[in-house]
Amino acid sequence: MTRKSNHIPVFSSLNPGDTFQTPPSQHTASIDMTRTTPLNVEMGSSSRPSARKDTSIPHRATPDNASSYAIPFMNFLTDNPTVFHAVSSLASDLESAGFEKIDERDEWNLKPGGKYFVERNGSSMIAFTVGEEWEPGMGACVLAGHVDALSVKLKPIPKLQTKAGYVQLGVAPYAGGLNSTWWDRDLGVGGRVLVRNSSGKISTRLVKLDYPIARVPTLAPHFGAAAQGPFNPETQMVPIIGLDDSGSKYDNGSGAGNVLVLGGEGTFAATQPERLVKAIASELGISDYSSIINWELELFDTQPAQLGGLDKEFIFAGRIDDKLCSWAALQGLISSSSSAPSFSSTQSHTPSSTKTLKVVGLFDNEEIGSLLRQGARSNFLPETISRITESLSHSSSSSCSSASLAARTVANSFLISSDVIHAVNPNFLSAYLPNHAPRLNTGVAISADPNGHMTTDAVSTAILTQIAEKCGSVLQVFQIRNDSRSGGTVGPMLSSATGMRAIDAGLPQLSMHSIRATIGNLDPGLGVRLFQGALDWFEEVDQKFRET
């Protein structure tokens, strides 16, 4: 089925083998206004040159500028390889757009029309804008996703004995990290470092060595059965990070290399690989190794995000799941908080969202169950909603308690749980259901599951469908086959904890849980458009679903 640029259907109901033509209007960027996203330059970040063409982001997402979001999103992926870097970069975007950072430890004095964000653990965040006429008890439109990705984390004491002249690093997989796609990849290291200054105050510093320092080497197929696996992730997937010939060069793996105590006996640095400590300290400008009191570091693929395909219609990158929907949701919030109206292909009027609380929640640890305090199963979102209503209830005309107002707010709210979805793979068409096979460069796909792994139901689908009609977006549909296993999202846990109406809908990608994945070059912009539209149009659409 071919779409024409002057008529955009809401649902795309293509079968896996059908042909599809992307409308020309989405390939050509026509930007009237742009906002420039400052590069997140942090002490400790290497100055490796990057091939940026443009870092400007359109002020508003329209059907004509979806491709304009590709390069900014690619830069975001390349520059921010860890969850800590990602949250820090997104916080910079928010501050540049006039959002005020608030702290969970402090009292909140919020105002109608205000723009705010709060972080937890440096790895999750909630950003929100308060409508000029919003009062506690009125509804919120909430976009939720996760910013963590499959990774390989350093063990608390990653120093290992030298084997056969190789210096190795003790690591552990985070979620499905260290799978077969991590073999023979150029791996850098980064994360957060806790540093004590001369007065004893402890601060958090972000660091990344984004040149290759590690590799998990495969065994050549010439060795026969030994090279075929299965492989032990504890003993046979250990990264090499250097050479040490201080022992016998004929050592077959039983010898231990010389160990120097760095930073003094009993210090954190003394428990870490000496050369790694020196590299991290050099990157951060630290001369006293004993001032490093701890760190959380992980390995990551250093290959930058790249455009691919004959017409550069793909984006090849690491860590797409789920920085894609998270980035698009946050850019949608920033766009929706501007004064410009939202584009509508079918409406003769612009939306009014002055009575809407617009929220984006980006959580950590989704890939491992969301059970930690910065995860979606925590009290982060419910407590944030509660504190917003409490802070603004003082100026409210209602005589209800703040708890009652918070309950009314969530009852009037709508949650879009946005996580990446499986794009149709042309080499495995039989793995997909007919009419449930999302395509790249088409639009967000609603994800359904009859067993509760997704929050989607008839009501939430109808709400999002009407929003898509108003903002000119295409919706696709995905459901897993009965003989396959469905994944999960933050949707069920957030909707059950709050009671919000909810839907699962995200952008499609190929090669989920691989170290490198593929999306369409238009997909970041298509995501921004729908998420921006949801925040813009929810207030009006929701009125149609009230029984009164």
Coordinates of C-alpha atoms in Angstrom, one line a residue:
M1 CA 0.0 0.0 0.0
T2 CA 1.3 3.4 -1.0
R3 CA 0.7 6.5 1.1
K4 CA 0.4 9.9 -0.5
S5 CA 1.7 13.0 1.2
N6 CA -1.6 14.7 1.2
H7 CA -3.4 11.9 3.1
I8 CA -1.9 10.0 6.0
P9 CA -3.9 7.0 7.2
V10 CA -3.7 6.4 10.9
F11 CA -3.1 2.7 10.8
S12 CA -0.7 1.0 8.5
S13 CA -1.9 -2.6 7.9
L14 CA 0.8 -4.0 5.7
N15 CA 1.6 -7.6 5.6
P16 CA 5.2 -8.8 6.0
G17 CA 5.7 -9.3 2.3
D18 CA 4.0 -6.1 1.0
T19 CA 5.8 -3.3 -0.6
F20 CA 5.8 0.2 1.0
Q21 CA 6.7 3.6 -0.3
T22 CA 7.6 6.4 2.1
P23 CA 6.0 9.7 1.2
P24 CA 8.5 12.2 -0.2
S25 CA 7.4 14.9 2.3
Q26 CA 9.1 13.0 5.1
H27 CA 12.4 12.8 3.3
T28 CA 12.9 16.5 2.8
A29 CA 13.5 18.7 5.8
S30 CA 11.8 22.1 5.8
I31 CA 12.8 23.9 9.0
D32 CA 11.6 27.4 9.8
M33 CA 12.9 27.5 13.3
T34 CA 15.6 25.4 15.0
R35 CA 16.8 25.0 18.6
T36 CA 20.4 24.1 19.0
T37 CA 21.3 21.3 21.4
P38 CA 24.6 22.1 23.2
L39 CA 27.1 19.3 23.2
N40 CA 27.4 17.8 26.6
V41 CA 31.0 18.5 27.3
E42 CA 32.1 17.1 30.6
M43 CA 35.4 17.0 32.3
G44 CA 36.8 13.6 31.5
S45 CA 35.2 13.2 28.1
S46 CA 37.7 12.5 25.4
S47 CA 38.0 15.0 22.6
R48 CA 37.9 12.5 19.7
P49 CA 36.7 14.4 16.6
S50 CA 33.3 13.5 15.4
A51 CA 31.8 13.9 11.9
R52 CA 28.8 16.1 12.9
K53 CA 27.0 17.8 10.1
D54 CA 24.3 19.5 12.1
T55 CA 23.3 19.6 15.8
S56 CA 20.2 21.7 15.5
I57 CA 16.8 20.3 16.3
P58 CA 13.6 21.7 14.9
H59 CA 11.4 23.7 17.3
R60 CA 8.4 21.6 16.3
A61 CA 8.0 18.3 14.6
T62 CA 6.0 18.4 11.4
P63 CA 5.4 15.9 8.5
D64 CA 8.1 17.7 6.5
N65 CA 11.0 17.6 8.9
A66 CA 11.3 14.1 10.3
S67 CA 14.8 13.6 8.7
S68 CA 16.1 16.7 10.6
Y69 CA 16.1 14.7 13.8
A70 CA 18.4 11.9 12.6
I71 CA 21.8 13.6 13.1
P72 CA 21.0 15.1 16.5
F73 CA 19.8 11.7 17.7
M74 CA 22.9 10.0 16.3
N75 CA 25.1 12.5 18.1
F76 CA 23.2 11.8 21.3
L77 CA 23.9 8.1 21.0
T78 CA 27.6 8.5 20.2
D79 CA 28.3 11.1 22.8
N80 CA 26.4 9.4 25.7
P81 CA 27.4 5.8 25.9
T82 CA 26.3 5.2 29.5
V83 CA 23.0 5.8 31.3
F84 CA 24.7 8.5 33.4
H85 CA 25.9 10.3 30.4
A86 CA 22.5 10.0 28.7
V87 CA 20.6 11.5 31.7
S88 CA 23.1 14.3 32.1
S89 CA 22.8 15.2 28.4
L90 CA 19.0 15.2 28.5
A91 CA 19.2 17.4 31.6
S92 CA 21.3 19.8 29.6
D93 CA 18.7 19.9 26.9
L94 CA 16.0 20.6 29.4
E95 CA 17.9 23.4 31.1
S96 CA 18.6 25.0 27.7
A97 CA 14.8 24.9 27.1
G98 CA 14.1 26.8 30.3
F99 CA 13.3 23.8 32.6
E100 CA 14.3 24.2 36.3
K101 CA 16.0 21.4 38.1
I102 CA 14.4 20.5 41.4
D103 CA 15.6 18.1 44.1
E104 CA 13.7 15.3 45.8
R105 CA 15.3 16.3 49.1
D106 CA 13.9 19.8 49.0
E107 CA 10.5 21.4 49.3
W108 CA 8.9 22.0 45.9
N109 CA 7.3 25.4 45.2
L110 CA 5.8 24.8 41.8
K111 CA 3.8 27.3 39.8
P112 CA 1.3 27.1 37.0
G113 CA 3.1 27.5 33.7
G114 CA 6.3 26.2 35.2
K115 CA 8.8 23.7 33.6
Y116 CA 10.7 21.4 35.9
F117 CA 12.7 18.2 36.1
V118 CA 14.0 15.9 38.9
E119 CA 16.6 13.2 38.8
R120 CA 17.1 10.1 40.9
N121 CA 20.5 8.4 41.1
G122 CA 21.8 10.3 38.1
S123 CA 20.3 7.5 36.0
S124 CA 16.6 8.3 35.8
M125 CA 14.6 11.5 35.5
I126 CA 11.1 12.9 35.4
A127 CA 10.4 16.2 33.5
F128 CA 7.1 18.0 33.5
T129 CA 5.4 21.2 32.5
V130 CA 2.4 22.6 34.4
G131 CA -0.4 24.0 32.3
E132 CA -1.2 27.7 32.9
E133 CA -4.7 26.7 34.0
W134 CA -3.9 23.3 35.4
E135 CA -5.1 22.5 38.9
P136 CA -4.6 19.4 41.1
G137 CA -7.2 16.9 40.1
M138 CA -7.0 17.6 36.4
G139 CA -5.3 15.1 34.2
A140 CA -1.8 14.5 33.0
C141 CA -0.4 13.1 29.8
V142 CA 2.5 10.9 30.7
L143 CA 5.2 9.5 28.4
A144 CA 7.4 6.8 30.0
G145 CA 10.4 4.8 28.8
H146 CA 13.7 3.5 29.9
V147 CA 17.2 4.9 29.3
D148 CA 19.3 1.8 30.4
A149 CA 20.6 -0.6 27.7
L150 CA 22.2 -4.0 27.6
S151 CA 25.7 -3.5 28.9
V152 CA 28.8 -5.1 30.4
K153 CA 29.7 -3.7 33.9
L154 CA 33.0 -3.9 35.7
K155 CA 33.0 -6.1 38.8
P156 CA 33.7 -4.4 42.2
I157 CA 37.2 -5.7 42.1
P158 CA 37.9 -6.3 38.4
K159 CA 41.7 -6.8 38.8
L160 CA 42.6 -10.3 37.4
Q161 CA 45.8 -12.3 37.3
T162 CA 47.7 -11.9 34.1
K163 CA 47.2 -14.9 31.8
A164 CA 49.7 -15.8 29.0
G165 CA 50.9 -12.2 29.0
Y166 CA 47.4 -10.7 28.7
V167 CA 46.0 -8.2 31.1
Q168 CA 42.2 -8.9 31.5
L169 CA 39.3 -7.2 33.1
G170 CA 36.7 -8.7 35.4
V171 CA 33.3 -7.9 34.1
A172 CA 29.7 -9.0 34.4
P173 CA 26.8 -8.8 31.9
Y174 CA 24.0 -6.4 32.6
A175 CA 20.8 -8.0 31.4
G176 CA 21.7 -9.6 28.0
G177 CA 25.0 -7.9 27.6
L178 CA 28.1 -9.9 26.7
N179 CA 26.1 -12.0 24.3
S180 CA 27.7 -13.2 21.0
T181 CA 27.4 -9.9 19.3
W182 CA 29.9 -8.4 21.8
W183 CA 32.7 -10.7 20.6
D184 CA 35.5 -8.9 18.6
R185 CA 34.1 -5.4 19.1
D186 CA 36.1 -2.3 19.9
L187 CA 35.0 -1.5 23.5
G188 CA 35.5 1.7 25.4
V189 CA 34.8 2.3 29.1
G190 CA 32.9 4.9 30.9
G191 CA 30.5 5.8 33.7
R192 CA 30.6 7.8 36.9
V193 CA 33.4 8.3 39.4
L194 CA 33.1 9.4 43.0
V195 CA 35.9 11.8 43.9
R196 CA 36.8 13.3 47.2
N197 CA 38.3 16.8 47.2
S198 CA 40.8 18.4 49.6
S199 CA 38.0 19.5 51.9
G200 CA 36.5 16.1 52.1
K201 CA 33.5 16.8 49.9
I202 CA 32.5 14.0 47.6
S203 CA 31.4 14.8 44.0
T204 CA 30.3 12.7 41.0
R205 CA 32.3 13.0 37.8
L206 CA 31.4 11.5 34.5
V207 CA 34.1 9.9 32.4
K208 CA 34.4 8.0 29.2
L209 CA 37.4 6.6 27.4
D210 CA 35.7 6.3 24.0
Y211 CA 38.7 4.8 22.2
P212 CA 39.0 1.0 22.2
I213 CA 40.6 -0.3 25.4
A214 CA 39.0 -3.7 25.5
R215 CA 38.0 -6.6 23.3
V216 CA 36.5 -10.1 23.8
P217 CA 38.5 -12.2 21.4
T218 CA 36.9 -15.2 19.6
L219 CA 38.6 -18.5 19.1
A220 CA 39.4 -19.1 15.4
P221 CA 37.2 -21.8 13.8
H222 CA 40.3 -23.8 13.0
F223 CA 40.3 -25.1 16.6
G224 CA 37.2 -27.1 15.9
A225 CA 34.8 -28.0 18.7
A226 CA 36.5 -25.7 21.2
A227 CA 35.5 -22.7 18.9
Q228 CA 31.9 -23.8 18.6
G229 CA 30.6 -23.3 22.1
P230 CA 28.6 -23.1 24.2
F231 CA 31.0 -20.7 26.0
N232 CA 31.4 -20.0 29.7
P233 CA 30.8 -16.2 30.3
E234 CA 32.9 -16.3 33.4
T235 CA 36.0 -17.8 32.0
Q236 CA 35.8 -17.6 28.2
M237 CA 34.3 -14.2 27.6
V238 CA 36.8 -12.1 29.6
P239 CA 38.0 -8.9 27.9
I240 CA 41.7 -8.3 27.2
I241 CA 42.8 -4.7 28.0
G242 CA 46.6 -4.9 27.5
L243 CA 49.8 -6.9 27.6
D244 CA 52.1 -7.6 30.5
D245 CA 55.3 -9.6 29.7
S246 CA 56.7 -9.2 33.2
G247 CA 56.2 -13.0 33.6
S248 CA 57.5 -15.7 31.4
K249 CA 56.6 -15.2 27.8
Y250 CA 56.0 -19.0 27.6
D251 CA 53.4 -18.8 30.4
N252 CA 50.4 -20.8 29.5
G253 CA 48.0 -19.0 31.8
S254 CA 49.1 -20.0 35.3
G255 CA 51.3 -17.1 36.2
A256 CA 50.4 -13.9 37.9
G257 CA 51.8 -10.5 36.8
N258 CA 53.4 -8.0 39.1
V259 CA 50.9 -5.9 41.1
L260 CA 51.7 -2.4 42.2
V261 CA 49.7 -0.8 45.0
L262 CA 48.3 2.4 43.6
G263 CA 46.9 5.1 45.9
G264 CA 48.1 3.3 49.0
E265 CA 47.1 0.3 50.9
G266 CA 43.4 0.1 51.7
T267 CA 42.3 2.6 49.0
F268 CA 39.7 1.9 46.3
A269 CA 42.4 2.5 43.6
A270 CA 44.5 -0.4 45.1
T271 CA 41.7 -2.8 44.2
Q272 CA 41.5 -1.8 40.6
P273 CA 43.7 -2.5 37.6
E274 CA 46.6 0.0 37.8
R275 CA 46.7 1.1 34.2
L276 CA 42.9 1.6 34.2
V277 CA 43.1 3.8 37.3
K278 CA 45.8 5.9 35.6
A279 CA 43.8 6.2 32.4
I280 CA 40.6 7.3 34.3
A281 CA 42.6 9.7 36.5
S282 CA 44.3 11.2 33.6
E283 CA 41.0 11.8 31.8
L284 CA 39.6 13.5 34.8
G285 CA 42.8 15.5 35.7
I286 CA 43.2 13.6 39.0
S287 CA 46.8 13.4 40.4
D288 CA 45.9 11.8 43.8
Y289 CA 44.7 8.3 43.1
S290 CA 43.5 7.9 46.6
S291 CA 40.9 10.6 46.0
I292 CA 39.0 8.2 43.8
I293 CA 36.7 6.5 46.4
N294 CA 34.5 4.4 44.0
W295 CA 33.1 4.2 40.6
E296 CA 30.5 2.5 38.4
L297 CA 32.0 1.8 35.0
E298 CA 30.9 -0.2 32.0
L299 CA 32.1 -1.2 28.6
F300 CA 30.5 0.1 25.4
D301 CA 30.8 -0.2 21.7
T302 CA 32.9 2.7 20.5
Q303 CA 31.7 2.6 16.9
P304 CA 29.7 5.8 16.4
A305 CA 26.1 5.9 15.1
Q306 CA 26.1 6.1 11.3
L307 CA 23.7 6.6 8.5
G308 CA 23.5 3.6 6.2
G309 CA 21.8 2.2 3.1
L310 CA 22.1 3.3 -0.5
D311 CA 20.1 6.5 0.2
K312 CA 21.1 6.7 3.9
E313 CA 17.7 5.7 5.0
F314 CA 19.0 3.6 7.9
I315 CA 20.6 4.5 11.2
F316 CA 23.1 1.9 12.4
A317 CA 24.0 2.3 16.1
G318 CA 24.4 0.8 19.5
R319 CA 22.2 1.4 22.6
I320 CA 19.1 2.2 20.5
D321 CA 16.9 0.2 23.0
D322 CA 15.6 2.4 24.5
K323 CA 17.3 5.7 24.1
L324 CA 15.3 6.1 20.9
C325 CA 11.9 6.5 22.4
S326 CA 13.3 8.2 25.5
W327 CA 15.1 10.9 23.4
A328 CA 12.1 11.3 21.2
A329 CA 9.7 11.7 24.2
L330 CA 11.9 14.3 25.8
Q331 CA 12.3 16.3 22.6
G332 CA 8.5 16.1 22.2
L333 CA 8.0 17.6 25.7
I334 CA 10.5 20.4 24.9
S335 CA 8.7 21.1 21.6
S336 CA 5.2 20.9 23.2
S337 CA 6.3 23.4 25.9
S338 CA 7.1 26.0 23.3
S339 CA 4.6 28.6 22.1
A340 CA 4.3 27.3 18.5
P341 CA 1.1 25.3 17.7
S342 CA 1.2 21.6 16.9
F343 CA 0.7 20.6 13.2
S344 CA -2.6 19.0 12.3
S345 CA -3.3 17.6 8.9
T346 CA -7.1 17.4 9.6
Q347 CA -7.9 20.0 12.1
S348 CA -8.7 23.7 11.5
H349 CA -7.7 24.8 15.0
T350 CA -4.7 24.5 17.2
P351 CA -4.8 22.5 20.4
S352 CA -5.3 24.0 23.9
S353 CA -3.3 22.2 26.5
T354 CA -3.3 24.8 29.3
K355 CA -5.2 22.5 31.6
T356 CA -2.7 19.6 31.1
L357 CA 0.1 18.4 33.2
K358 CA 2.7 17.1 30.7
V359 CA 5.1 14.5 32.0
V360 CA 8.0 12.5 30.7
G361 CA 9.5 9.7 32.9
L362 CA 12.7 8.0 31.9
F363 CA 13.7 5.1 34.1
D364 CA 16.7 3.0 34.7
N365 CA 17.0 -0.8 35.2
E366 CA 14.1 -1.8 32.9
E367 CA 16.3 -4.4 31.3
I368 CA 16.7 -6.2 34.7
G369 CA 13.2 -5.9 36.0
S370 CA 12.9 -2.2 37.2
L371 CA 13.1 -3.3 40.9
L372 CA 15.6 -0.7 42.1
R373 CA 14.8 2.7 43.5
Q374 CA 15.5 4.4 40.1
G375 CA 13.4 1.8 38.2
A376 CA 9.8 2.1 37.1
R377 CA 8.6 -0.2 39.9
S378 CA 9.8 2.3 42.5
N379 CA 7.8 5.1 44.0
F380 CA 9.5 7.7 41.7
L381 CA 6.5 8.5 39.4
P382 CA 3.7 8.1 41.9
E383 CA 5.5 10.2 44.5
T384 CA 6.3 12.9 41.9
I385 CA 2.7 13.1 40.8
S386 CA 1.7 13.3 44.5
R387 CA 4.2 16.1 45.2
I388 CA 3.1 18.1 42.2
T389 CA -0.5 18.0 43.3
E390 CA 0.5 18.8 46.9
S391 CA 2.7 21.8 45.9
L392 CA 0.0 23.3 43.7
S393 CA -3.0 22.4 46.0
H394 CA -2.3 25.5 48.1
S395 CA -3.4 27.7 45.3
S396 CA -6.3 25.4 44.2
S397 CA -9.9 26.3 44.8
S398 CA -10.7 22.7 45.7
S399 CA -11.4 21.8 49.4
C400 CA -10.3 18.2 48.8
S401 CA -7.2 16.8 50.5
S402 CA -4.0 16.6 48.5
A403 CA -4.2 12.8 48.5
S404 CA -7.7 13.0 47.1
L405 CA -6.6 15.5 44.4
A406 CA -3.6 13.2 43.5
A407 CA -6.0 10.3 43.1
R408 CA -8.3 12.3 40.8
T409 CA -5.3 13.4 38.8
V410 CA -4.2 9.9 38.0
A411 CA -7.8 8.9 37.2
N412 CA -7.9 11.7 34.7
S413 CA -4.5 10.9 33.2
F414 CA -3.2 8.9 30.3
L415 CA 0.1 7.0 30.1
I416 CA 2.0 6.1 26.9
S417 CA 4.6 3.5 27.7
S418 CA 7.1 3.8 24.9
D419 CA 9.7 1.1 24.3
V420 CA 11.2 -0.1 21.0
I421 CA 9.3 -2.7 19.1
H422 CA 10.4 -5.5 16.7
A423 CA 10.6 -4.2 13.1
V424 CA 9.8 -6.8 10.5
N425 CA 12.9 -8.7 9.3
P426 CA 12.9 -9.6 5.6
N427 CA 14.9 -12.8 6.3
F428 CA 12.4 -14.1 8.9
L429 CA 9.0 -13.1 7.7
S430 CA 7.4 -16.3 9.0
A431 CA 8.2 -15.1 12.6
Y432 CA 5.7 -12.3 12.3
L433 CA 1.9 -12.2 12.3
P434 CA 0.2 -10.8 9.2
N435 CA -0.8 -7.2 9.7
H436 CA 1.3 -7.0 12.8
A437 CA 4.8 -6.5 11.3
P438 CA 5.9 -2.8 11.8
R439 CA 8.2 -1.2 9.3
L440 CA 11.0 1.3 9.5
N441 CA 10.4 5.0 8.6
T442 CA 6.6 4.6 8.9
G443 CA 5.7 5.5 12.5
V444 CA 5.1 4.4 16.0
A445 CA 3.6 1.0 16.5
I446 CA 1.1 0.0 19.1
S447 CA 2.1 -3.1 20.9
A448 CA -0.6 -5.5 22.1
D449 CA -0.4 -8.7 24.3
P450 CA -3.4 -10.6 25.6
N451 CA -1.5 -11.8 28.7
G452 CA -0.8 -8.5 30.3
H453 CA 2.8 -7.9 29.2
M454 CA 1.5 -4.7 27.5
T455 CA -1.0 -2.2 28.8
T456 CA -2.8 -1.7 25.5
D457 CA -6.6 -2.1 25.4
A458 CA -9.5 -0.9 23.3
V459 CA -9.9 2.4 25.1
S460 CA -6.2 3.4 25.1
T461 CA -5.9 2.4 21.5
A462 CA -8.9 4.6 20.6
I463 CA -7.4 7.6 22.5
L464 CA -4.0 7.3 20.8
T465 CA -5.7 6.8 17.4
Q466 CA -7.5 10.1 17.7
I467 CA -4.4 11.8 18.8
A468 CA -2.5 10.4 15.8
E469 CA -5.3 11.7 13.5
K470 CA -5.0 15.2 14.9
C471 CA -1.2 15.5 14.7
G472 CA -0.9 13.7 11.3
S473 CA 0.9 10.6 12.5
V474 CA 0.8 7.0 11.3
L475 CA 0.3 4.2 13.8
Q476 CA 1.3 0.6 13.2
V477 CA 0.4 -2.5 15.2
F478 CA 2.6 -5.3 16.7
Q479 CA 1.7 -8.5 18.5
I480 CA 3.9 -11.5 19.0
R481 CA 2.9 -14.9 17.6
N482 CA 1.3 -17.4 19.9
D483 CA 4.4 -19.6 19.6
S484 CA 6.8 -16.9 20.6
R485 CA 7.6 -15.2 23.9
S486 CA 6.5 -11.6 24.5
G487 CA 8.9 -9.1 26.1
G488 CA 7.8 -6.6 28.7
T489 CA 7.9 -2.8 29.3
V490 CA 7.5 -0.3 32.1
G491 CA 3.8 0.1 31.1
P492 CA 2.1 -2.6 33.2
M493 CA 4.0 -1.7 36.4
L494 CA 3.4 2.0 36.1
S495 CA -0.3 1.7 35.1
S496 CA -1.0 -0.8 37.9
A497 CA 0.9 1.4 40.5
T498 CA -0.9 4.6 39.5
G499 CA -4.2 3.4 38.0
M500 CA -3.7 5.5 34.8
R501 CA -5.3 4.5 31.5
A502 CA -2.3 3.3 29.5
I503 CA -1.0 2.0 26.1
D504 CA 2.2 0.5 24.9
A505 CA 3.5 2.1 21.7
G506 CA 7.0 2.5 20.5
L507 CA 9.3 2.8 17.4
P508 CA 10.4 -0.3 15.6
Q509 CA 14.0 -1.5 15.3
L510 CA 15.9 -4.4 13.8
S511 CA 18.3 -6.6 15.8
M512 CA 16.9 -5.9 19.3
H513 CA 19.4 -6.8 22.1
S514 CA 22.3 -6.9 19.6
I515 CA 25.3 -4.6 20.3
R516 CA 24.4 -2.8 17.1
A517 CA 20.8 -2.3 15.9
T518 CA 19.0 -0.6 12.9
I519 CA 16.2 1.9 12.7
G520 CA 15.0 4.2 9.9
N521 CA 16.5 7.7 9.5
L522 CA 13.0 9.2 9.9
D523 CA 12.1 7.2 13.0
P524 CA 13.4 9.6 15.6
G525 CA 11.5 12.5 14.1
L526 CA 8.3 10.4 13.6
G527 CA 8.5 9.6 17.3
V528 CA 8.9 13.2 18.3
R529 CA 5.9 14.1 16.2
L530 CA 3.5 11.7 17.8
F531 CA 4.8 12.3 21.4
Q532 CA 4.6 16.0 20.9
G533 CA 1.1 15.5 19.5
A534 CA 0.0 13.4 22.4
L535 CA 1.1 16.2 24.8
D536 CA -0.6 18.8 22.7
W537 CA -3.9 17.1 22.0
F538 CA -4.6 14.8 25.0
E539 CA -6.7 17.5 26.8
E540 CA -9.1 17.8 23.8
V541 CA -9.2 14.1 22.9
D542 CA -9.9 13.1 26.5
Q543 CA -13.1 15.1 26.6
K544 CA -14.6 12.7 24.1
F545 CA -14.1 9.8 26.5
R546 CA -15.8 11.3 29.6
E547 CA -19.1 9.8 30.3
T548 CA -20.7 13.0 31.5

